[in-house]
């Protein structure tokens, strides 16, 4: 319980100090054309919900969950301001992962809880899409968590979600001209078979 409160307080503080809803993940900026025209989307560990807002603007019925009440309150206010409907909820997604077969799209950015991978796959409906982006260990800057446990190993998203069909995968590591490209992260769009 103390650990839960500590985590919540840490994130509340960060979300309180942040200026805006945050940045839409590159994977959603790059591949919005792969989204279905309608259906249920879940932004898991949504933070202040930039991705949730974008998914709702794309016509999806969006739920957004985060452990931080501050983040969820800010998302609710922003959604109202933009005239978008989002079911935003304070929820510990590790204790209460999404139920099976409920989502057409799951969006996860900058949240890495490896033990949730099977539940995420099960929560997708057949044909459903996972959009995932987070920090990789092979990186050119010091952005993101210093602890390597909170960063993806080389190509790790591909093995975590090997039950899904890869539609797009991008991880540029430290190849070539590192002043160009999208660095420090790995991104995946993958589809549940069926
Ligand atoms: C780095 S932020 C990313 C937020 C958002 N996805 C984005 O890309 O802007 C990580 C988020 O995970 C949330 N979080 C951490 N542990 C969580 C948990 N067990 N359940 C739900 N949310 C959690 C934090 O409150 C925080 O908003």
Coordinates of C-alpha atoms in Angstrom, one line a residue, residues 20-25 28 43 46-56 75 78 82 86 107 109:
X20 CA 0.3 20.7 -21.1
X21 CA -1.2 17.4 -22.2
X22 CA 2.2 16.2 -23.3
X23 CA 3.4 14.9 -26.7
X24 CA 1.6 12.5 -29.0
X25 CA 3.8 9.4 -29.3
X28 CA 0.8 7.5 -33.4
X43 CA -4.7 4.4 -23.6
X46 CA -2.2 7.5 -20.3
X47 CA -0.6 10.3 -18.2
X48 CA -2.2 13.6 -19.2
X49 CA -3.6 11.9 -22.3
X50 CA -2.1 13.4 -25.4
X51 CA -2.5 10.0 -27.2
X52 CA -6.1 9.5 -25.8
X53 CA -7.1 12.9 -27.1
X54 CA -5.6 12.1 -30.5
X55 CA -7.4 8.7 -30.7
X56 CA -10.7 10.3 -29.8
X75 CA -7.2 14.8 -19.1
X78 CA -8.7 19.0 -21.6
X82 CA -11.7 20.1 -26.9
X86 CA -12.9 10.1 -23.1
X107 CA -1.9 2.5 -27.0
X109 CA 3.7 5.0 -24.5

